[in-house]
Amino acid sequence: MNLVCVDCGQEIPLEDFKYQCSCGGLLEVSHDFSNIDADYLKSVFHERLSERMSKQASGVWRYKELIYPGLPDEYIVTKYEGNTGLYTSEPIREHLGIRQLYFKAQSENPSGSFKDNGMTVAVSHGRSLGYKRFSCTSTGNTSSSLAMYASMADCGSYVFVPDKNISMNKVLQTLAYGAEVIRFEGTYDNGIKFLEQYSEELGLYICNSINPFRIEGQKSIIYEIAQTLKWELPDWIIIPGGALSNVSASARG
């Protein structure tokens, strides 16, 4: 495993972790799957479905070999995220006139959104690097997910919230998990730029979608869908878009 710039292709060792390449491009995790035995892994993933209280009971860490195989289990912070239902709706299917239709209910995650799939990996990676302070800019789901996992890791969480267009319910959920919420004037993008500039100085590990390990965790959603459908993927997967991290994660899955 290493990090690769999506723009210039530069490779960066994991031990030199950063959020961006020197050229300004975002980074993604690169795996060598050339020696993977797919049938063997499918059997392992099937066996892990019966796990209840281990790390592998998570719908993310069940697929550890495809997400972060080298991470020691002692650093994993999990609330058994994932394992969300795949449901059908005959009325909607008939109305649309299509053969099959499924809904992946990511709201069944512990903090209420798909952000948990990525946050478990990001916070676990941050712990492995020795971080004790985790941060994000958020208008909603990211903040509550970060605060939940940081609390489980007995670490601090610092959430930067713009003064407009935020979900107060999510802010309250974030506070309930013990996060320090900092309100600022400006937009979400202003908050990201602040963290990019000052996170190292402040000792903060950034958990926004510029973090490639967030993306690695979110790709587990595709693995879950495939496993539930006996390793057959749908012809189309429709995903609501904001920062589009889930789109890129799904493509990687």
Coordinates of C-alpha atoms in Angstrom, one line a residue:
M1 CA 0.0 0.0 0.0
N2 CA 1.0 3.6 -0.7
L3 CA -0.5 6.9 -1.7
V4 CA -0.7 8.1 -5.3
C5 CA -1.6 11.5 -6.6
V6 CA -4.7 11.5 -8.8
D7 CA -3.2 14.3 -10.9
C8 CA 0.5 13.7 -11.4
G9 CA 0.8 10.1 -10.4
Q10 CA 3.5 10.7 -7.8
E11 CA 3.8 7.8 -5.3
I12 CA 4.1 8.6 -1.6
P13 CA 4.9 6.1 1.1
L14 CA 2.2 5.6 3.8
E15 CA 4.7 6.6 6.5
D16 CA 5.0 10.0 4.8
F17 CA 1.2 10.6 5.1
K18 CA -0.2 13.8 3.9
Y19 CA -3.6 15.0 2.5
Q20 CA -2.3 16.5 -0.8
C21 CA 0.5 16.0 -3.3
S22 CA 3.1 18.8 -3.7
C23 CA 1.4 19.5 -7.0
G24 CA -1.9 20.2 -5.2
G25 CA -3.6 17.1 -6.3
L26 CA -5.6 14.8 -4.0
L27 CA -4.2 11.5 -3.0
E28 CA -5.7 8.0 -3.0
V29 CA -4.6 4.7 -1.5
S30 CA -3.0 2.3 -3.9
H31 CA -3.2 -1.4 -3.3
D32 CA -1.5 -4.4 -5.0
F33 CA -4.2 -6.9 -5.5
S34 CA -2.3 -9.0 -8.1
N35 CA -1.9 -12.0 -5.8
I36 CA -5.4 -11.8 -4.3
D37 CA -7.4 -15.1 -4.3
A38 CA -10.9 -13.8 -4.9
D39 CA -12.7 -17.1 -4.1
Y40 CA -10.8 -17.5 -0.9
L41 CA -11.6 -14.0 0.2
K42 CA -15.3 -14.5 -0.6
S43 CA -15.4 -17.5 1.7
V44 CA -13.6 -15.5 4.5
F45 CA -16.1 -12.6 4.1
H46 CA -18.9 -15.1 4.3
E47 CA -17.6 -16.6 7.5
R48 CA -17.3 -13.2 9.1
L49 CA -21.0 -12.6 8.7
S50 CA -21.5 -14.7 11.8
E51 CA -19.1 -12.5 13.9
R52 CA -20.8 -10.5 16.6
M53 CA -18.3 -8.8 19.0
S54 CA -15.0 -8.9 17.1
K55 CA -13.6 -6.2 14.8
Q56 CA -14.7 -8.2 11.8
A57 CA -18.3 -7.9 12.9
S58 CA -18.1 -4.4 11.3
G59 CA -19.5 -4.1 7.8
V60 CA -16.3 -2.2 6.9
W61 CA -13.6 -4.2 8.7
R62 CA -15.1 -7.5 7.4
Y63 CA -13.3 -6.5 4.2
K64 CA -10.1 -5.4 5.8
E65 CA -7.9 -7.2 3.2
L66 CA -9.3 -4.9 0.6
I67 CA -9.3 -1.7 2.7
Y68 CA -6.4 -1.5 5.1
P69 CA -4.8 -5.0 5.4
G70 CA -1.7 -3.8 7.2
L71 CA -3.4 -1.9 10.1
P72 CA -2.9 -3.7 13.5
D73 CA -6.3 -4.5 15.1
E74 CA -5.3 -2.6 18.2
Y75 CA -5.8 0.7 16.4
I76 CA -9.2 -0.1 14.9
V77 CA -12.1 2.0 16.3
T78 CA -15.4 0.5 15.4
K79 CA -19.0 0.7 16.3
Y80 CA -19.9 -2.2 14.1
E81 CA -20.8 0.2 11.3
G82 CA -22.0 -1.0 8.0
N83 CA -24.2 -4.1 7.9
T84 CA -27.0 -1.9 6.6
G85 CA -30.0 -3.3 4.9
L86 CA -30.7 -3.7 1.2
Y87 CA -34.4 -3.3 0.7
T88 CA -36.9 -3.6 -2.1
S89 CA -40.0 -1.5 -2.8
E90 CA -42.5 -3.0 -5.2
P91 CA -44.6 0.1 -5.6
I92 CA -41.6 2.2 -6.6
R93 CA -40.2 -0.5 -8.8
E94 CA -43.5 -0.9 -10.7
H95 CA -43.9 2.9 -11.0
L96 CA -40.4 3.1 -12.6
G97 CA -41.0 0.1 -14.8
I98 CA -37.7 -1.6 -14.1
R99 CA -37.0 -5.3 -13.4
Q100 CA -35.3 -5.0 -10.0
L101 CA -34.8 -2.1 -7.5
Y102 CA -32.9 -2.0 -4.2
F103 CA -32.4 0.7 -1.6
K104 CA -29.2 0.6 0.5
A105 CA -30.3 2.1 3.9
Q106 CA -27.1 3.9 5.1
S107 CA -29.2 5.7 7.7
E108 CA -29.0 2.5 9.7
N109 CA -25.4 3.3 10.5
P110 CA -24.6 4.2 14.2
S111 CA -24.5 7.9 13.7
G112 CA -27.1 7.9 11.0
S113 CA -25.2 8.2 7.7
F114 CA -22.7 6.6 5.3
K115 CA -20.0 8.8 6.9
D116 CA -19.5 6.1 9.5
N117 CA -18.1 3.7 6.8
G118 CA -15.3 6.1 6.1
M119 CA -14.8 7.6 9.5
T120 CA -14.0 4.3 11.2
V121 CA -11.0 3.9 8.8
A122 CA -9.9 7.5 9.0
V123 CA -9.9 7.6 12.8
S124 CA -8.2 4.2 13.1
H125 CA -5.5 5.4 10.7
G126 CA -5.1 8.6 12.7
R127 CA -4.7 6.6 15.9
S128 CA -2.0 4.4 14.3
L129 CA -0.1 7.6 13.6
G130 CA -0.4 8.7 17.2
Y131 CA -3.0 11.5 16.8
K132 CA -5.1 12.4 19.8
R133 CA -7.0 15.3 18.2
F134 CA -9.4 14.8 15.2
S135 CA -11.1 17.5 13.2
C136 CA -13.3 18.3 10.3
T137 CA -15.4 21.1 8.7
S138 CA -19.0 20.1 8.5
T139 CA -22.5 21.3 8.0
G140 CA -24.0 18.0 9.2
N141 CA -23.3 14.3 9.1
T142 CA -19.5 14.3 9.0
S143 CA -19.3 16.2 12.4
S144 CA -21.5 13.8 14.3
S145 CA -19.7 10.7 12.8
L146 CA -16.3 12.2 13.7
A147 CA -17.3 13.1 17.2
M148 CA -18.7 9.6 17.8
Y149 CA -15.5 7.8 16.7
A150 CA -13.2 10.2 18.5
S151 CA -15.2 9.7 21.7
M152 CA -14.8 5.9 21.4
A153 CA -11.1 6.3 20.9
D154 CA -10.9 8.6 24.0
C155 CA -9.6 11.4 21.8
G156 CA -10.6 15.0 21.3
S157 CA -12.8 16.2 18.4
Y158 CA -12.8 19.7 17.0
V159 CA -15.6 20.6 14.5
F160 CA -15.6 23.8 12.5
V161 CA -19.1 24.8 11.5
P162 CA -20.0 27.6 9.1
D163 CA -22.5 30.1 10.3
K164 CA -25.0 29.3 7.6
N165 CA -26.8 26.4 6.1
I166 CA -26.1 23.9 8.8
S167 CA -28.2 21.1 10.4
M168 CA -28.8 22.0 14.0
N169 CA -29.9 18.5 14.8
K170 CA -26.5 17.3 13.7
V171 CA -24.7 20.0 15.7
L172 CA -26.6 18.9 18.8
Q173 CA -25.7 15.3 18.1
T174 CA -22.0 16.3 17.7
L175 CA -22.1 18.2 21.0
A176 CA -23.7 15.2 22.7
Y177 CA -20.6 13.1 21.7
G178 CA -18.4 15.6 23.4
A179 CA -16.9 17.5 20.5
E180 CA -15.8 21.1 20.7
V181 CA -17.7 23.0 18.0
I182 CA -16.2 26.1 16.6
R183 CA -18.5 28.4 14.6
F184 CA -16.9 30.6 11.9
E185 CA -18.0 33.1 9.3
G186 CA -17.7 31.7 5.8
T187 CA -18.4 28.6 3.8
Y188 CA -17.6 24.9 4.1
D189 CA -14.7 25.5 1.6
N190 CA -13.3 28.2 3.9
G191 CA -13.2 25.7 6.7
I192 CA -11.4 23.2 4.6
K193 CA -8.7 25.7 3.6
F194 CA -8.2 26.6 7.3
L195 CA -7.6 23.0 8.3
E196 CA -5.3 22.4 5.3
Q197 CA -3.2 25.4 6.4
Y198 CA -3.2 25.0 10.2
S199 CA -3.9 21.3 11.0
E200 CA -0.2 20.3 11.3
E201 CA 0.6 23.3 13.5
L202 CA -2.4 22.5 15.7
G203 CA -1.8 18.7 15.8
L204 CA -5.2 18.0 14.2
Y205 CA -5.9 14.9 12.0
I206 CA -8.3 16.0 9.3
C207 CA -11.3 13.7 8.7
N208 CA -12.9 15.4 5.7
S209 CA -13.1 13.7 2.4
I210 CA -9.7 15.1 1.4
N211 CA -8.5 12.2 3.6
P212 CA -7.9 9.2 1.4
F213 CA -8.7 6.8 4.2
R214 CA -12.2 8.1 4.5
I215 CA -12.7 7.1 0.9
E216 CA -11.2 3.6 1.5
G217 CA -13.8 3.0 4.2
Q218 CA -16.7 4.2 2.2
K219 CA -16.0 1.8 -0.7
S220 CA -17.0 -1.0 1.7
I221 CA -20.6 -0.1 0.8
I222 CA -20.1 -1.5 -2.7
Y223 CA -18.6 -4.7 -1.2
E224 CA -21.7 -5.1 1.0
I225 CA -24.0 -4.7 -1.9
A226 CA -22.1 -7.2 -3.9
Q227 CA -22.0 -9.8 -1.1
T228 CA -25.7 -9.4 -0.4
L229 CA -26.4 -10.0 -4.1
K230 CA -24.1 -13.0 -4.2
W231 CA -21.3 -11.1 -5.8
E232 CA -23.4 -9.8 -8.6
L233 CA -23.4 -6.0 -9.0
P234 CA -26.4 -4.0 -10.2
D235 CA -26.3 -2.4 -13.7
W236 CA -26.7 1.0 -12.1
I237 CA -26.0 2.5 -8.7
I238 CA -27.6 5.9 -8.0
I239 CA -25.9 8.0 -5.3
P240 CA -27.0 11.5 -4.0
G241 CA -24.1 13.9 -4.4
G242 CA -22.6 16.6 -2.2
A243 CA -18.8 16.6 -2.1
L244 CA -19.1 13.4 -4.2
S245 CA -16.8 11.4 -2.0
N246 CA -19.2 8.6 -2.0
V247 CA -19.2 8.5 -5.8
S248 CA -15.4 8.2 -6.0
A249 CA -15.4 5.7 -3.1
S250 CA -18.0 3.6 -5.0
A251 CA -15.9 3.7 -8.1
R252 CA -12.9 2.4 -6.2
G253 CA -15.0 -0.4 -4.7

